[in-house]
Short mmCIF file of C-alpha atoms in Angstrom, two decimals:
data_model
loop_
_atom_site.label_atom_id
_atom_site.label_comp_id
_atom_site.label_asym_id
_atom_site.label_seq_id
_atom_site.Cartn_x
_atom_site.Cartn_y
_atom_site.Cartn_z
CA MET L 3 3.77 -1.95 -3.78
CA ALA L 4 2.28 -2.55 0.21
CA ALA L 5 2.99 -5.05 2.32
CA GLU L 6 0.56 -7.34 3.31
CA GLU L 7 -0.35 -7.49 6.86
CA ALA L 8 -2.71 -9.48 9.31
CA PRO L 9 -5.53 -7.13 10.75
CA VAL L 10 -5.15 -6.00 14.13
CA PRO L 11 -7.70 -6.61 17.59
CA ALA L 12 -9.64 -2.89 17.45
CA ALA L 13 -7.91 -1.87 20.95
CA GLN L 14 -4.32 -1.81 19.00
CA GLU L 15 -6.01 -0.44 15.81
CA THR L 16 -7.65 2.46 18.19
CA ASP L 17 -3.93 3.09 19.63
CA ASP L 18 -2.19 2.86 15.42
CA PHE L 19 -5.35 5.21 14.52
CA GLU L 20 -4.25 7.80 17.10
CA ALA L 21 -0.38 7.45 16.78
CA ALA L 22 -1.33 7.91 12.78
CA LEU L 23 -3.38 10.95 13.55
CA ALA L 24 -0.57 12.83 15.37
CA ALA L 25 1.64 12.08 13.12
CA ALA L 26 -0.56 13.59 10.20
CA GLU L 27 -1.34 16.31 12.05
CA ALA L 28 2.15 17.40 12.58
CA GLU L 29 2.91 16.37 8.91
CA ALA L 30 0.43 18.40 7.57
CA GLY L 31 1.23 21.40 9.29
CA SER L 32 5.03 21.47 8.54
CA LEU L 33 5.73 20.62 5.56
CA GLY L 34 3.99 23.52 3.18
CA LEU L 35 6.76 24.52 0.56
CA VAL L 36 7.94 28.34 0.81
CA ASP L 37 8.98 30.72 -1.96
CA GLU L 38 12.72 31.97 -1.90
CA ALA L 39 10.80 35.35 -0.68
CA GLU L 40 9.55 33.84 2.41
CA VAL L 41 12.77 32.04 3.13
CA THR L 42 14.35 35.72 2.78
CA ALA L 43 12.36 37.16 5.26
CA ALA L 44 12.17 34.40 7.67
CA ALA L 45 12.23 35.00 11.33
CA PRO L 46 15.32 35.02 13.23
CA ALA L 47 13.72 32.28 15.42
CA GLU L 48 13.18 30.12 12.20
CA ALA L 49 16.31 30.54 10.78
CA ALA L 50 17.81 29.48 14.03
CA GLU L 51 15.63 26.38 14.02
CA GLU L 52 17.25 25.69 10.83
CA GLU L 53 20.62 25.33 11.97
CA ASP L 54 19.17 23.53 15.00
CA LEU L 55 17.50 20.82 12.60
CA PHE L 56 20.76 20.25 10.67
CA GLY L 57 23.27 20.15 13.89
CA GLN L 58 20.66 17.65 16.12
CA GLU L 59 20.59 15.53 13.11
CA GLY L 60 24.62 15.84 12.90
CA ILE L 61 24.68 16.49 9.56
CA ASP L 62 26.95 19.05 7.96
CA VAL L 63 24.88 19.82 4.42
CA GLU L 64 26.36 22.46 1.92
CA GLU L 65 24.12 25.67 1.44
CA HIS L 66 22.79 24.83 -2.12
CA LEU L 67 21.33 21.38 -0.82
CA LYS L 68 19.79 22.47 2.25
CA GLU L 69 16.44 23.33 0.45
CA ALA L 70 16.53 19.45 -0.98
CA VAL L 71 16.59 17.91 2.24
CA GLU L 72 14.64 20.22 4.81
CA GLY L 73 11.39 18.56 4.42
CA SER L 74 13.01 15.39 4.78
CA LEU L 75 14.82 16.33 7.82
CA ARG L 76 11.67 18.37 9.68
CA LEU L 77 9.41 15.49 8.52
CA LYS L 78 11.72 12.76 10.95
CA ARG L 79 11.87 15.30 13.80
CA LEU L 80 8.11 15.81 14.11
CA LEU L 81 7.42 12.27 13.92
CA SER L 82 10.08 11.74 16.41
CA ARG L 83 8.44 14.43 18.78
CA ASP L 84 5.13 12.90 18.50
CA SER L 85 6.31 9.60 19.45
CA ASP L 86 8.06 10.68 22.65
CA ASP L 87 4.67 12.72 23.36
CA GLY L 88 2.89 9.38 22.93
CA ALA L 89 5.28 7.47 25.33
CA SER L 90 4.95 10.03 28.19
CA PRO L 91 2.28 9.87 30.69
CA GLY L 92 0.04 12.78 29.97
CA GLY L 93 2.18 13.82 26.66
CA LYS L 94 0.00 16.38 24.35
CA LYS L 95 -0.62 15.38 20.85
CA ARG L 96 1.21 18.30 18.44
CA ARG L 97 -1.54 20.42 17.02
CA ILE L 98 -1.45 22.21 13.77
CA ASP L 99 -1.24 26.25 14.22
CA ILE L 100 -4.16 27.52 12.39
CA SER L 101 -5.82 30.66 12.01
CA PRO L 102 -9.01 31.08 14.41
CA GLU L 103 -11.02 32.12 11.08
CA THR L 104 -10.34 28.84 9.35
CA GLU L 105 -10.97 27.20 12.82
CA THR L 106 -14.35 28.71 12.86
CA LYS L 107 -14.65 27.65 9.50
CA ILE L 108 -14.02 23.83 10.45
CA ALA L 109 -16.31 24.38 13.63
CA THR L 110 -18.67 25.44 11.80
CA ILE L 111 -18.71 22.94 9.40
CA MET L 112 -18.56 19.91 11.95
CA THR L 113 -21.73 21.82 13.79
CA LYS L 114 -23.72 21.73 10.72
CA TRP L 115 -22.85 17.70 10.21
CA MET L 116 -23.49 17.30 14.06
CA MET L 117 -19.98 15.27 13.74
CA ALA L 118 -17.92 17.73 16.59
CA GLN L 119 -16.25 15.37 17.83
CA ASP L 120 -15.21 13.22 14.95
CA GLN L 121 -11.34 13.66 15.45
CA LEU L 122 -10.84 11.87 11.89
CA ILE L 123 -13.76 14.52 10.11
CA ARG L 124 -11.14 17.43 11.74
CA HIS L 125 -8.04 15.69 10.64
CA VAL L 126 -9.58 15.95 6.45
CA LEU L 127 -11.04 19.43 7.55
CA GLU L 128 -7.48 20.88 8.50
CA GLN L 129 -5.79 19.35 5.77
CA CYS L 130 -8.27 21.73 2.80
CA SER L 131 -7.69 24.93 1.72
CA GLU L 132 -9.55 27.89 2.45
CA GLU L 133 -11.23 27.87 -0.66
CA GLU L 134 -12.37 24.27 -0.07
CA LEU L 135 -13.54 25.03 3.23
CA ASP L 136 -15.74 27.74 2.20
CA ASP L 137 -17.36 25.66 -0.26
CA LEU L 138 -18.21 23.35 2.47
CA VAL L 139 -19.27 25.68 4.80
CA LYS L 140 -21.79 26.82 1.81
CA GLY L 141 -22.74 23.63 0.20
CA ILE L 142 -25.27 21.24 1.00
CA TYR L 143 -22.45 18.15 1.07
CA LYS L 144 -22.79 15.72 3.97
CA PRO L 145 -20.77 12.75 4.84
CA ALA L 146 -22.96 9.66 5.18
CA GLN L 147 -22.82 7.65 8.14
CA ASN L 148 -21.38 3.67 7.78
CA PRO L 149 -22.54 3.54 4.33
CA ALA L 150 -20.67 0.32 3.27
CA GLY L 151 -18.24 -0.13 6.66
CA LYS L 152 -17.03 3.27 5.70
CA SER L 153 -16.41 6.05 8.54
CA ALA L 154 -17.38 9.66 7.68
CA GLY L 155 -14.28 10.68 8.26
CA GLU L 156 -13.07 8.37 5.02
CA LEU L 157 -16.16 9.50 3.10
CA LEU L 158 -15.04 13.17 3.28
CA GLY L 159 -11.50 12.27 3.02
CA THR L 160 -12.56 10.54 -0.83
CA GLU L 161 -14.88 13.50 -1.44
CA MET L 162 -12.15 15.95 -0.95
CA CYS L 163 -9.72 13.75 -3.17
CA GLU L 164 -12.15 13.88 -6.34
CA ARG L 165 -12.56 17.24 -6.13
CA ARG L 166 -9.03 17.83 -6.45
CA LYS L 167 -8.47 15.77 -8.69
CA MET L 168 -10.95 17.58 -11.13
CA LYS L 169 -8.87 20.64 -10.60
CA SER L 170 -5.96 18.62 -11.64
CA PRO L 171 -4.48 17.28 -15.10
CA SER L 172 -6.30 14.10 -16.53
CA GLY L 173 -4.55 11.11 -15.35
CA PHE L 174 -5.21 9.38 -18.71
CA GLY L 175 -3.42 10.33 -22.10
CA THR L 176 -2.36 13.68 -21.72
CA ASP L 177 -0.73 15.27 -24.91
CA HIS L 178 2.18 18.22 -25.13
CA ILE L 179 -1.15 20.44 -25.84
CA LYS L 180 -3.26 19.24 -23.59
CA ALA L 181 -0.58 19.50 -20.68
CA ALA L 182 0.22 23.19 -22.10
CA ASN L 183 -3.57 24.28 -22.56
CA PHE L 184 -4.20 23.05 -18.64
CA ARG L 185 -0.58 25.36 -17.75
CA TRP L 186 -1.70 28.01 -19.78
CA LYS L 187 -5.42 28.05 -19.54
CA LEU L 188 -5.59 28.50 -23.21
CA ASP L 189 -8.94 29.01 -24.92
CA ALA L 190 -10.21 26.35 -27.62
CA MET L 191 -8.93 28.75 -30.60
CA ALA L 192 -5.25 28.90 -29.26
CA GLU L 193 -5.25 24.79 -28.74
CA ALA L 194 -6.83 24.34 -32.31
CA LYS L 195 -4.05 27.05 -33.81
CA LEU L 196 -1.10 24.68 -31.89
CA ARG L 197 -2.80 21.29 -33.17
CA LYS L 198 -1.93 22.42 -36.36
CA LEU L 199 1.84 23.23 -35.75
CA SER L 200 4.44 20.98 -37.37
CA HIS L 201 6.80 20.19 -35.24
CA LYS L 202 9.62 22.70 -35.43
CA ASP L 203 6.81 25.69 -34.55
CA LEU L 204 5.40 23.59 -31.78
CA ARG L 205 8.65 22.67 -30.20
CA TYR L 206 9.38 26.57 -30.36
CA VAL L 207 6.27 27.60 -29.00
CA LEU L 208 6.25 25.22 -26.37
CA ASP L 209 10.07 26.51 -25.49
CA ASN L 210 9.48 30.37 -25.48
CA PHE L 211 5.77 30.70 -24.46
CA ASP L 212 5.72 31.31 -20.80
CA GLY L 213 1.74 31.77 -20.18
CA THR L 214 1.44 35.71 -20.70
CA GLY L 215 1.25 38.02 -23.92
CA SER L 216 0.52 36.71 -27.17
CA ILE L 217 0.42 33.17 -28.34
CA ASP L 218 -0.29 34.21 -31.49
CA ASP L 219 2.94 36.49 -31.56
CA VAL L 220 5.10 33.50 -30.39
CA ILE L 221 3.31 30.91 -33.26
CA ALA L 222 4.31 33.73 -36.00
CA LYS L 223 7.91 33.87 -34.73
CA ALA L 224 8.07 30.28 -34.60
CA VAL L 225 7.03 29.97 -38.45
CA GLU L 226 9.71 32.67 -39.40
CA THR L 227 12.30 30.94 -37.64
CA PRO L 228 14.75 28.71 -39.99
CA VAL L 229 15.00 25.01 -39.41
CA GLU L 230 18.47 24.41 -37.23
CA GLU L 231 20.74 22.81 -39.00
CA SER L 232 22.09 20.30 -36.49
CA ILE L 233 22.48 16.70 -35.43
CA LEU L 234 20.33 16.82 -32.30
CA THR L 235 17.10 14.49 -32.03
CA VAL L 236 15.11 17.25 -31.58
CA ASN L 237 15.59 19.53 -34.75
CA ALA L 238 14.70 15.51 -36.37
CA LEU L 239 11.89 15.84 -39.11
CA PRO L 240 10.91 19.25 -38.59
CA ASP L 241 7.61 19.50 -41.10
CA ALA L 242 6.02 16.39 -39.77
CA GLU L 243 2.94 16.83 -37.89
CA GLY L 244 3.63 18.95 -34.09
CA VAL L 245 1.81 16.52 -31.45
CA SER L 246 2.29 12.62 -32.38
CA THR L 247 5.96 13.56 -33.53
CA MET L 248 6.83 15.46 -30.03
CA GLY L 249 4.90 12.26 -28.52
CA HIS L 250 7.15 10.18 -30.08
CA PHE L 251 10.28 11.07 -27.99
CA SER L 252 8.54 10.44 -24.71
CA ARG L 253 7.33 6.60 -26.19
CA LEU L 254 10.70 6.04 -27.78
CA GLU L 255 12.72 7.44 -24.49
CA LEU L 256 14.44 9.67 -26.72
CA ILE L 257 16.99 11.08 -23.79
CA ASP L 258 19.54 13.28 -23.38
CA PRO L 259 22.70 10.99 -24.68
CA ILE L 260 25.02 12.71 -22.73
CA ALA L 261 24.01 12.97 -19.16
CA ASP L 262 23.38 10.83 -16.55
CA CYS L 263 19.89 9.83 -15.19
CA ALA L 264 18.64 7.67 -12.34
CA VAL L 265 16.28 4.72 -11.22
CA PHE L 266 14.74 5.05 -7.86
CA GLY L 267 13.14 1.95 -6.05
CA ASP L 268 14.19 -0.54 -8.49
CA ALA L 269 13.17 -3.34 -6.56
CA ASN L 270 14.70 -6.45 -8.70
CA LEU L 271 16.86 -3.66 -11.14
CA THR L 272 14.92 -5.30 -14.39
CA PHE L 273 13.73 -1.57 -15.21
CA SER L 274 17.52 -0.67 -14.67
CA LEU L 275 18.72 -3.55 -17.15
CA ARG L 276 16.01 -2.50 -19.99
CA LEU L 277 17.17 1.06 -19.64
CA ALA L 278 20.85 0.20 -19.40
CA LYS L 279 20.41 -1.76 -22.55
CA HIS L 280 17.93 0.94 -24.41
CA ARG L 281 20.69 3.74 -23.67
CA ARG L 282 23.25 1.41 -25.22
CA ALA L 283 21.57 0.70 -28.29
CA LEU L 284 21.46 4.26 -28.85
CA GLY L 285 24.81 4.74 -28.70
CA HIS L 286 24.21 6.51 -25.28
CA VAL L 287 27.35 7.66 -23.09
CA GLY L 288 25.50 8.71 -19.86
CA ARG L 289 25.58 6.41 -16.88
CA VAL L 290 22.46 4.83 -15.92
CA VAL L 291 22.13 5.07 -12.11
CA ALA L 292 20.27 2.55 -10.62
CA THR L 293 19.36 2.44 -6.81
CA THR L 294 16.95 0.28 -4.48
CA PHE L 295 15.61 1.07 -1.40
CA GLU L 296 16.55 -2.37 0.66
CA GLU L 297 19.77 -3.23 1.05
CA LEU L 298 21.80 -6.07 -1.08
CA ASP L 299 21.17 -9.04 1.45
CA THR L 300 17.60 -8.23 1.82
CA LEU L 301 17.46 -8.23 -2.40
CA ARG L 302 19.22 -11.78 -2.12
CA GLU L 303 16.58 -13.26 0.08
CA ARG L 304 13.55 -11.92 -2.74
CA TYR L 305 15.41 -12.44 -5.82
CA LYS L 306 17.51 -15.35 -6.68
CA GLU L 307 19.02 -13.36 -10.11
CA ILE L 308 20.07 -10.15 -8.03
CA ASP L 309 23.54 -10.88 -8.43
CA GLN L 310 23.18 -11.69 -12.31
CA SER L 311 21.73 -8.44 -13.08
CA ILE L 312 23.97 -6.20 -10.82
CA GLN L 313 26.50 -7.89 -12.98
CA THR L 314 24.82 -7.31 -16.01
CA LEU L 315 24.25 -3.51 -15.45
CA GLU L 316 28.00 -3.12 -14.50
CA GLN L 317 28.76 -4.85 -17.67
CA HIS L 318 26.50 -1.84 -19.36
CA TYR L 319 28.89 0.53 -17.18
CA ALA L 320 25.97 1.05 -14.90
CA GLU L 321 26.35 2.48 -11.24
CA VAL L 322 24.28 0.63 -8.79
CA PHE L 323 23.53 1.85 -5.23
CA HIS L 324 21.55 0.29 -2.52
CA GLY L 325 19.92 1.31 0.49
CA VAL L 326 18.71 4.66 -1.04
CA ASP L 327 16.18 6.90 0.12
CA CYS L 328 14.87 9.00 -2.85
CA THR L 329 13.69 11.74 -0.38
CA ARG L 330 17.19 12.00 1.13
CA ILE L 331 20.00 11.54 -1.95
CA ALA L 332 20.95 15.02 -0.67
CA LEU L 333 22.55 13.44 2.32
CA ASP L 334 23.70 10.44 0.35
CA GLU L 335 27.53 10.53 -0.10
CA LYS L 336 27.08 8.25 -2.94
CA PHE L 337 25.10 11.14 -4.96
CA LYS L 338 27.81 13.87 -4.03
CA GLY L 339 28.79 15.76 -7.20
CA MET L 340 25.76 14.76 -9.16
CA GLU L 341 23.84 18.01 -8.57
CA GLY L 342 22.67 19.39 -12.07
CA SER L 343 23.49 16.25 -13.52
CA LEU L 344 20.61 13.91 -14.31
CA GLY L 345 18.95 14.45 -17.54
CA ALA L 346 16.06 11.82 -16.54
CA VAL L 347 14.80 10.35 -13.64
CA TYR L 348 12.47 7.52 -13.23
CA TYR L 349 10.44 6.10 -10.49
CA ASN L 350 8.08 3.42 -11.30
CA PHE L 351 5.03 2.94 -9.01
CA PRO L 352 5.97 4.58 -5.84
CA HIS L 353 4.50 3.65 -2.71
CA SER L 354 5.16 4.70 0.48
CA GLY L 355 4.52 1.47 2.70
CA ALA L 356 1.57 0.15 4.18
CA ILE L 357 0.15 0.67 7.57
CA GLN L 358 -1.07 -2.20 9.23
CA GLY L 359 -4.69 -2.01 9.84
CA PHE L 360 -5.55 0.55 7.51
CA PHE L 361 -6.21 0.39 3.60
CA ASP L 362 -4.40 2.77 1.05
CA GLY L 363 -7.33 5.46 0.45
CA HIS L 364 -7.44 6.24 4.56
CA PRO L 365 -7.02 9.43 5.26
CA ILE L 366 -4.32 9.16 7.75
CA VAL L 367 -2.42 6.89 5.07
CA ASN L 368 -2.52 9.30 1.94
CA TRP L 369 -0.40 11.82 3.25
CA ARG L 370 2.24 9.59 3.34
CA HIS L 371 2.15 8.97 -0.06
CA GLU L 372 1.08 12.60 -1.06
CA ASN L 373 4.33 13.81 1.37
CA LEU L 374 6.06 10.60 -0.62
CA MET L 375 6.12 12.70 -3.90
CA ARG L 376 6.51 16.44 -2.37
CA LEU L 377 10.08 15.00 -0.60
CA PHE L 378 10.89 13.28 -3.79
CA PHE L 379 10.47 16.45 -6.08
CA ARG L 380 11.84 18.64 -3.83
CA ALA L 381 15.31 16.29 -3.39
CA LEU L 382 15.31 16.20 -7.08
CA ARG L 383 14.87 20.33 -7.72
CA THR L 384 18.99 20.19 -6.72
CA PHE L 385 19.92 16.93 -9.04
CA VAL L 386 18.11 17.31 -12.30
CA LYS L 387 19.64 19.38 -14.97
CA GLU L 388 18.03 22.10 -16.60
CA GLY L 389 15.56 20.33 -19.33
CA GLY L 390 15.92 17.07 -17.76
CA VAL L 391 12.63 15.18 -17.51
CA VAL L 392 11.05 12.92 -14.76
CA LYS L 393 8.79 10.06 -15.21
CA VAL L 394 6.71 8.69 -12.40
CA ALA L 395 4.61 5.52 -13.32
CA SER L 396 1.56 5.31 -11.43
CA ASN L 397 -2.38 3.67 -12.08
CA ALA L 398 -4.69 6.19 -13.11
CA GLY L 399 -6.95 5.21 -10.33
CA ALA L 400 -4.57 4.28 -7.68
CA VAL L 401 -5.65 5.58 -4.51
CA GLY L 402 -2.21 5.54 -2.70
CA VAL L 403 0.05 7.48 -4.45
CA ARG L 404 -2.77 9.23 -7.10
CA TYR L 405 -1.61 10.16 -9.91
CA TYR L 406 -2.40 14.46 -8.93
CA TYR L 407 -0.36 13.69 -6.39
CA ILE L 408 2.59 13.42 -8.66
CA VAL L 409 1.61 16.07 -11.60
CA ASN L 410 0.57 18.73 -8.50
CA SER L 411 3.78 17.77 -6.43
CA ALA L 412 5.96 18.61 -9.21
CA ILE L 413 4.18 21.52 -10.01
CA GLU L 414 4.84 22.75 -6.25
CA ASN L 415 8.41 22.09 -6.74
CA GLU L 416 8.88 24.23 -9.99
CA PHE L 417 8.82 21.35 -12.26
CA GLU L 418 6.49 21.42 -15.50
CA HIS L 419 3.62 18.65 -16.60
CA THR L 420 4.33 17.96 -19.86
CA GLU L 421 2.77 14.88 -20.98
CA THR L 422 0.83 11.58 -19.65
CA VAL L 423 1.26 8.66 -21.56
CA PRO L 424 -0.29 5.44 -21.48
CA PHE L 425 1.90 3.18 -19.92
CA LEU L 426 1.81 0.24 -22.21
CA GLN L 427 2.56 2.85 -25.08
CA TRP L 428 6.05 3.57 -23.54
CA HIS L 429 8.80 1.25 -25.01
CA LEU L 430 10.60 0.42 -22.02
CA HIS L 431 7.24 -0.91 -19.95
CA ARG L 432 8.28 -4.57 -20.73
CA TYR L 433 9.93 -5.06 -17.39
CA GLY L 434 10.03 -7.81 -14.46
CA ARG L 435 7.37 -6.14 -12.57
CA SER L 436 7.89 -6.96 -8.54
CA TYR L 437 5.74 -6.08 -5.44
CA GLY L 438 9.27 -4.72 -3.69
CA ASP L 439 8.49 -6.31 -0.76
CA LYS L 440 8.63 -10.26 0.98
CA ARG L 441 6.01 -11.10 -1.38
CA ASP L 442 8.37 -11.38 -3.90
CA ILE L 443 10.03 -14.48 -2.65
CA SER L 444 6.68 -16.83 -3.69
CA LYS L 445 5.55 -15.03 -6.25
CA ARG L 446 5.62 -12.00 -8.59
CA PRO L 447 3.15 -10.07 -10.55
CA ASP L 448 4.66 -10.79 -14.53
CA ALA L 449 4.62 -14.81 -13.09
CA VAL L 450 2.77 -15.90 -16.18
CA LYS L 451 3.18 -13.58 -18.66
CA ASN L 452 6.82 -13.34 -18.13
CA LYS L 453 8.18 -16.63 -16.66
CA ALA L 454 12.26 -15.36 -17.37
CA TYR L 455 11.46 -13.58 -13.78
CA ALA L 456 8.83 -16.05 -11.88
CA ALA L 457 10.35 -17.36 -8.66
#
């Protein structure tokens, strides 16, 4: 959750804007994910730059972990460069490397709108894809001037977010079939066939169909496949209705009982407590790895119950780690040896922090939230086991970490979006929510409804 900050003077706000804009330009041009073919074909200079990246940080990272942490290190390095450039007289801002064709489109749009000197407009346009720029060149849209106190750049940023949301999975309840339909681009007839399948058959199709070939063939094979004699929970109720039965697994948190799970960003550890008790009641032997971003001394200032919470977690055989950055776990010694071991990962209501003088929905701030999710899922690729689940809770209408930042970042990093569950239908939703900042010293979001966690 964002910290509350006092408004800043206009001159300082301008300086903050320029610094944030320079950082955003550097970030947007440097953190694009590359596939394996592009990595293999990288020029020698790029390979040398990668080695130099780890060398300058003084970090010795095993080869299989480099991909998980490279984006985070590159962001840190670029922001440091921007800070140095801004502090030196005559320092030049780092600019995004864009093609002449893209620059022509941006110039055309800004001239068309008579906003050729608006740097925030340019920043938003530089984040757009070629397809989005083409739509703006051909379309009639133009951001208004100063309605309700918002700048044209802010309105353009909101417009582009809305357009991207329309091309993303829904942020409200999305069952397994709706998610698969979005992933595989099925027609209405195919979706209707999937909704008639039993639990056994639907799970078979979702596990074995890859979006190519005929889904009818996979459905026929699923029906012919006999019921597997097994004590595994996934094989329970094979003849029950498929969609609702699979939905119960997510809502009741029926995860791998043997694999470890990790919780990130759990400020007061109340969710980790809830999860640890849940796993113990189900007879799970996998550990709960509970983490906080803040160090223990800070937590003790904010949460008088924190020591008791840690003691209870340890009685449930959980591990508790403090000062954990979820985007840099590949560099954290506490996570050494956990590669490929996590069967479930949780991150409730992520937020990258506030920038003084800016709202969460401002385009300069939004890149931080989006890249938090990109780097989070990129880091997890090495640590989540095959078939593991990652659950990120957020508000459908959030303007900070927007729901499609979560879904699209997961897809970019080779995860599959399988379901979106309404938060209040989740078995673990009752825990002591907190702001995650200094406000927790005097008040909590659940102070009225959940007095056990009121300060």
